[in-house]
Coordinates of C-alpha atoms in Angstrom, one line a residue:
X265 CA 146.3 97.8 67.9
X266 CA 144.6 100.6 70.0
X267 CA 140.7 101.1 69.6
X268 CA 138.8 103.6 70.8
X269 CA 136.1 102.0 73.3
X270 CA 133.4 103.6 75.3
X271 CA 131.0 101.6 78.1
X272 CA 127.2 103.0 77.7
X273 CA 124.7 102.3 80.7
X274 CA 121.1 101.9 78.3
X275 CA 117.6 102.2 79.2
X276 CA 118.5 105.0 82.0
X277 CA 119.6 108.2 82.0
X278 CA 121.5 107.7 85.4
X279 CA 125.1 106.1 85.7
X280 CA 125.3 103.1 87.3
X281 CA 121.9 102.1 86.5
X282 CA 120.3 100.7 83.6
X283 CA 122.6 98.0 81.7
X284 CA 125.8 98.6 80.5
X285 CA 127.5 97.6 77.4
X286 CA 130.7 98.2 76.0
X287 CA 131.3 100.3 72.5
X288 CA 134.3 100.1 69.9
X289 CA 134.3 101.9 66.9
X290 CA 136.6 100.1 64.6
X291 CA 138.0 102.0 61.3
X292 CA 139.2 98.6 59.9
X293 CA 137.8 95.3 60.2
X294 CA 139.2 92.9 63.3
X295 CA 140.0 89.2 63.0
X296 CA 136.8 87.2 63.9
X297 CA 139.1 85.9 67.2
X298 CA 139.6 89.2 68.2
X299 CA 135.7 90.4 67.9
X300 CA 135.2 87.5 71.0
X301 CA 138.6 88.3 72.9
X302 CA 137.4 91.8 73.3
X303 CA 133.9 90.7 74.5
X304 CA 135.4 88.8 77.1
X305 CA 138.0 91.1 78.3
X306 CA 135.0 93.7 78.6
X307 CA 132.7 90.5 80.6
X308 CA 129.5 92.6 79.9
X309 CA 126.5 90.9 79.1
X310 CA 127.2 93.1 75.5
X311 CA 129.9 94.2 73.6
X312 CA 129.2 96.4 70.0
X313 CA 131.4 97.0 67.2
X314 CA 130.8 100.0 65.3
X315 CA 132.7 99.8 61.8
X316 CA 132.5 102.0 58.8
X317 CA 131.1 100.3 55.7
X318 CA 133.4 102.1 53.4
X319 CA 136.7 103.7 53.4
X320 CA 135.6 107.0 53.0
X321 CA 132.8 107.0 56.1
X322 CA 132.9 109.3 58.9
X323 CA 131.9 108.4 62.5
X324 CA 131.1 112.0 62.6
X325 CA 129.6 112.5 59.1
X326 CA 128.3 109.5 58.0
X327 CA 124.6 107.8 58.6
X328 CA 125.1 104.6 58.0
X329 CA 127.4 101.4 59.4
X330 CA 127.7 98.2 60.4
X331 CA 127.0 97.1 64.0
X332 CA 127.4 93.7 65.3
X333 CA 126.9 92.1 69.4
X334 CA 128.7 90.0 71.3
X335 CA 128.3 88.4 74.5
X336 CA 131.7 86.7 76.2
X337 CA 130.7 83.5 74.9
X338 CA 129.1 84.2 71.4
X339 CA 127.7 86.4 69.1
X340 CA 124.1 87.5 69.2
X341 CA 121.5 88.5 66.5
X342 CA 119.8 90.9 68.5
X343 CA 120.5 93.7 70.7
X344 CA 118.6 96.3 72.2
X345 CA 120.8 97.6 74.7
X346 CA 124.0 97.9 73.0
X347 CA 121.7 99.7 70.1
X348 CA 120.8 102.0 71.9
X349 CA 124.3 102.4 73.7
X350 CA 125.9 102.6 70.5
X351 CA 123.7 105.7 69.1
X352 CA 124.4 107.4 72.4
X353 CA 128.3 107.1 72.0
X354 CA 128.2 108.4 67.8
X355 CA 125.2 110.8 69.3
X356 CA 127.2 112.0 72.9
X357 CA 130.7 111.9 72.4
X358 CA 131.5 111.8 69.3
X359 CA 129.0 114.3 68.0
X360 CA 127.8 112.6 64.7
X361 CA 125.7 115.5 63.4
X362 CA 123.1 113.4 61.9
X363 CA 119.6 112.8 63.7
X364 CA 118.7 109.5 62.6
X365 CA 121.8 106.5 62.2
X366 CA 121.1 102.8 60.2
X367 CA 122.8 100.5 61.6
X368 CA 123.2 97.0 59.2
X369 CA 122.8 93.7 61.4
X370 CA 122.6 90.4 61.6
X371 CA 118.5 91.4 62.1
X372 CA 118.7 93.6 59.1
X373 CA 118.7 97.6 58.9
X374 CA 117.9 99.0 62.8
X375 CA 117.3 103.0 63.0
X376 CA 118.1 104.7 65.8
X377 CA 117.0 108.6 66.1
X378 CA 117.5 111.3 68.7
X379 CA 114.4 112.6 70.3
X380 CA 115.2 115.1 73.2
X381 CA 117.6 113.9 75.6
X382 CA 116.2 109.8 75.0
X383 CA 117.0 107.7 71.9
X384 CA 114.4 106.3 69.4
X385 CA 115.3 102.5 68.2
X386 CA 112.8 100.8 65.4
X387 CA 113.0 97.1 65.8
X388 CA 111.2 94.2 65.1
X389 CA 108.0 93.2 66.3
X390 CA 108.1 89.2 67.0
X391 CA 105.1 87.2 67.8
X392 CA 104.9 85.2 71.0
X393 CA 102.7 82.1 70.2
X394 CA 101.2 80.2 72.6
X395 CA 103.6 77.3 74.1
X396 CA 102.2 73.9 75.7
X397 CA 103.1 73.8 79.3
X398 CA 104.5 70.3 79.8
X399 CA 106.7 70.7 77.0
X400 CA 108.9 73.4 79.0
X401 CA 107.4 72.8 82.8
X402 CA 110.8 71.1 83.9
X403 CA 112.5 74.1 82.6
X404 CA 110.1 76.6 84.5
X405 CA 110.4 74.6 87.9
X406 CA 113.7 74.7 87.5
X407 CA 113.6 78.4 87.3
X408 CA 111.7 79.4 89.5
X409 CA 110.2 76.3 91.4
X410 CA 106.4 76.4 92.6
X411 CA 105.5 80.5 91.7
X412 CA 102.1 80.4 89.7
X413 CA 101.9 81.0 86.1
X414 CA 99.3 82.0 84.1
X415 CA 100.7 81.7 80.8
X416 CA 103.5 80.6 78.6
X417 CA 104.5 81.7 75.1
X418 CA 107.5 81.0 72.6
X419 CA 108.9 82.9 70.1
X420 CA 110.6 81.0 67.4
X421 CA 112.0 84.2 65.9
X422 CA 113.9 85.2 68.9
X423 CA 114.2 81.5 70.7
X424 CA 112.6 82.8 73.8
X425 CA 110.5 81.9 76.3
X426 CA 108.0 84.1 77.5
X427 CA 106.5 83.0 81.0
X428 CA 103.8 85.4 82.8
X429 CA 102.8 84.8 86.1
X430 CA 100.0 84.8 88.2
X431 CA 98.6 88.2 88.0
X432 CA 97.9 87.9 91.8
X433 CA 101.9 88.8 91.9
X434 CA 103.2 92.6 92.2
X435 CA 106.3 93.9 91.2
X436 CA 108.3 93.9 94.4
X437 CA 107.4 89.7 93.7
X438 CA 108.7 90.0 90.7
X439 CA 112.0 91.8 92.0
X440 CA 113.0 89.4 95.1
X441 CA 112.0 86.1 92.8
X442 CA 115.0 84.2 92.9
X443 CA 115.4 82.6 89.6
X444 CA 117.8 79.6 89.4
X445 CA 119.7 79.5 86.4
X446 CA 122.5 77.3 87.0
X447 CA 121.1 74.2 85.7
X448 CA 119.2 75.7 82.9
X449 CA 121.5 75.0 80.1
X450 CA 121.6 70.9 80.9
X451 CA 117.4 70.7 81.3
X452 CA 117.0 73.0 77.7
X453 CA 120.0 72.1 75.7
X454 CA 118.2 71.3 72.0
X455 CA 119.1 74.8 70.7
X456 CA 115.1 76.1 71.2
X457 CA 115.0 78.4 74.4
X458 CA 118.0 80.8 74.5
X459 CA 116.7 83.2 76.6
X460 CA 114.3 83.2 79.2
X461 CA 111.6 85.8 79.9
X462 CA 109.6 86.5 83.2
X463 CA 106.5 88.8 83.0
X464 CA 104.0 90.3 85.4
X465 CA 101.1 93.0 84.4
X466 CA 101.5 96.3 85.4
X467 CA 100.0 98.0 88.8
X468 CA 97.8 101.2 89.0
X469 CA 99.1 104.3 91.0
X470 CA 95.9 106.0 91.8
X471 CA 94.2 106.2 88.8
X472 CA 97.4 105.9 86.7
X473 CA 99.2 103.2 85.6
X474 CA 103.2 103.6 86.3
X475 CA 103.8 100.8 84.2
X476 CA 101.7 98.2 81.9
X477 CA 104.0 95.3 82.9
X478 CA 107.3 94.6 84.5
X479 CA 109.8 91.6 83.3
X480 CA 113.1 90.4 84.1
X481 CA 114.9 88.4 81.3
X482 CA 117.8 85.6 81.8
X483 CA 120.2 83.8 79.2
X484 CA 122.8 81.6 80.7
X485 CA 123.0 79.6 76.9
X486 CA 124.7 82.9 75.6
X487 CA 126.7 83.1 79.6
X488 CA 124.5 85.8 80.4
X489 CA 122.8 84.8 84.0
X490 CA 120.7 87.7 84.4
X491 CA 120.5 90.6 82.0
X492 CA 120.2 94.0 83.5
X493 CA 117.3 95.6 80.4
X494 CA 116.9 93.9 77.1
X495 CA 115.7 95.3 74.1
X496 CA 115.7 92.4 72.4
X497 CA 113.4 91.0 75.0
X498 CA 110.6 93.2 74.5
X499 CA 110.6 92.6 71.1
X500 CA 108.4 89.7 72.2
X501 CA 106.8 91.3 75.3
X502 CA 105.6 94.4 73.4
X503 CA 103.7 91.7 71.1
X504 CA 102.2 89.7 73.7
X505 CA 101.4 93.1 75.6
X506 CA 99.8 94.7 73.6
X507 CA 97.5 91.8 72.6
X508 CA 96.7 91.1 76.3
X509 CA 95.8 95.0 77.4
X510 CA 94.8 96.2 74.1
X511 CA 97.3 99.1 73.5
X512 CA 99.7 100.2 70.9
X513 CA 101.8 102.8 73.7
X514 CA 102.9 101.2 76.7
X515 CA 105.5 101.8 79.3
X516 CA 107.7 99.2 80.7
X517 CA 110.0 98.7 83.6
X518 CA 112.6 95.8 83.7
X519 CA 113.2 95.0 87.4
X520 CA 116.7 93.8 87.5
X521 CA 119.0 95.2 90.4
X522 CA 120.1 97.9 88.4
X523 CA 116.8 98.5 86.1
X524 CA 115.6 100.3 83.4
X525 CA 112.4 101.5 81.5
X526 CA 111.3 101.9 78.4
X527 CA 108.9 103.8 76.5
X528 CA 107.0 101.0 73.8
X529 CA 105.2 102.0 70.4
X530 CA 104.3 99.7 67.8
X531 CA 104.4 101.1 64.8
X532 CA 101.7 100.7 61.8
X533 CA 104.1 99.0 59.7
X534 CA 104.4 96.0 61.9
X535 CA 107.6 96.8 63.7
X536 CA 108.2 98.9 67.0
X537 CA 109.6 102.0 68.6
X538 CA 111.7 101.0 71.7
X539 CA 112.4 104.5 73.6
X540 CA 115.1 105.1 76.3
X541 CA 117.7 107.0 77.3
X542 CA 121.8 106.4 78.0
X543 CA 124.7 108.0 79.7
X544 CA 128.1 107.2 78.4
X545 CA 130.2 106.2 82.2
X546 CA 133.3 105.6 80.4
X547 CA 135.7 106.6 77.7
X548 CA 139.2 105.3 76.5
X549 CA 141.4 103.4 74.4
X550 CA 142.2 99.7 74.4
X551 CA 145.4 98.1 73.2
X552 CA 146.1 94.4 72.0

């Protein structure tokens, strides 16, 4: 079996930056084994398969297909990232001439349309609800010990945890906070949190602000310690943004080693535009 299989770096339009997931465009359908072996082998936190919907589709031609994410231990419902890297590869390299792909998912139909040299995604919007603090606090500890928080919020849509911290912490906090995540998956291990998502509000830059807030985002229940830039993620912090600063445009920056931005619309129809660019590092075949 020889498929072809790209690696996309998402949310930056710089290799080696942003975060990377791995592509395969599949004419036929795999074994559900094989969809995980590959995932694996890649050992990104993503791993897409493109596959035509029927016989007669075109990767080149065609508008529509299906798309489904794995991490190397399971598969996920949601993906931002490997969205975005997936449009770039059908977009990039193999020229699909259309300007706006459907993708069909385990989260339903996902668009994703060019727009200049960056890549339009419309998502859900998921609400983060407001989450009682003692129910989670050995969890946050855990995490990230004694740091201040000023709120927490859940999203039962997405199973994660949204914790925002004391706004008298700045990025570069937010960048050197070492997060433990080795024990996570013992403390929460009833299935509610799978991911784990840690806010601060923006900062000005004279009188303009760079950014309206700045996360990082971990998931060691799906073997993911620390993901690079998640889509998926702001989701939920887009929701909870916007309802804290009172904006429907926002621009975020997720502050991971190798980070990533995004440019945030929600849309009148209650879902969001999630705006970013991608550069396709590598192309080739693999065989199994």
């Amino acid at each position: 079996m020889k498929l072809p299989i790209f690696i996309a770096d998402a949310f930056t339009a710089r290799a080696f930056c942003g975060n990377p997931a791995a592509v395969c465009l599949l004419e036929n359908d795999l074994d559900e084994d094989m969809h995980q072996n590959i995932a694996k082998e890649m050992n990104l936190s993503e791993t897409a398969f493109i596959r035509k919907l029927h016989p007669t589709d075109s990767f080149i031609h065609s508008s529509c297909f299906g798309l489904r994410w794995f991490t190397p231990a399971s598969e996920v419902p949601l993906c931002g990232h490997a969205t975005l890297a997936s449009a770039a590869v059908l977009f990039y390299k193999i020229k699909n001439t259309n300007s706006t792909l459907t993708f069909v998912t385990l989260s339903g139909e996902l668009k994703a349309k060019r727009a200049g040299d960056s890549i339009i995604l419309d998502f859900p919007l998921y609400a983060a609800l407001p989450q009682d603090f003692h129910e989670v606090q050995d969890l946050i500890k855990t995490a990230i010990g004694d740091t201040l928080v000023q709120d927490v919020r859940y999203s039962p849509d997405t199973r994660k945890l949204l914790v925002r911290l004391s706004d008298s912490y700045d990025r570069p906090f937010l960048e050197t906070l070492k997060v433990n995540t080795e024990h996570l998956t013992q403390i929460e291990n009833t299935g509610k949190v799978k991911g784990l998502i840690i806010t601060v509000k923006g900062g000005t830059a004279g009188l303009s602000v760079a950014y309206d807030f700045y996360s990082r985002y971990f998931a060691p229940w799906l073997g993911v310690a620390e993901d690079p830039v998640t889509g998926s993620a702001h989701t939920v912090l887009s929701s909870y943004w916007s309802q804290q600063l009172g904006k429907r445009e926002m621009r975020a920056f997720q502050c991971s080693r190798r980070g990533g931005e995004l440019d945030i619309v929600l849309r009148p129809d209650g879902r969001v535009d999630l705006k970013g660019s991608a550069a396709v590092v590598v192309e080739g075949t693999l065989e199994a």
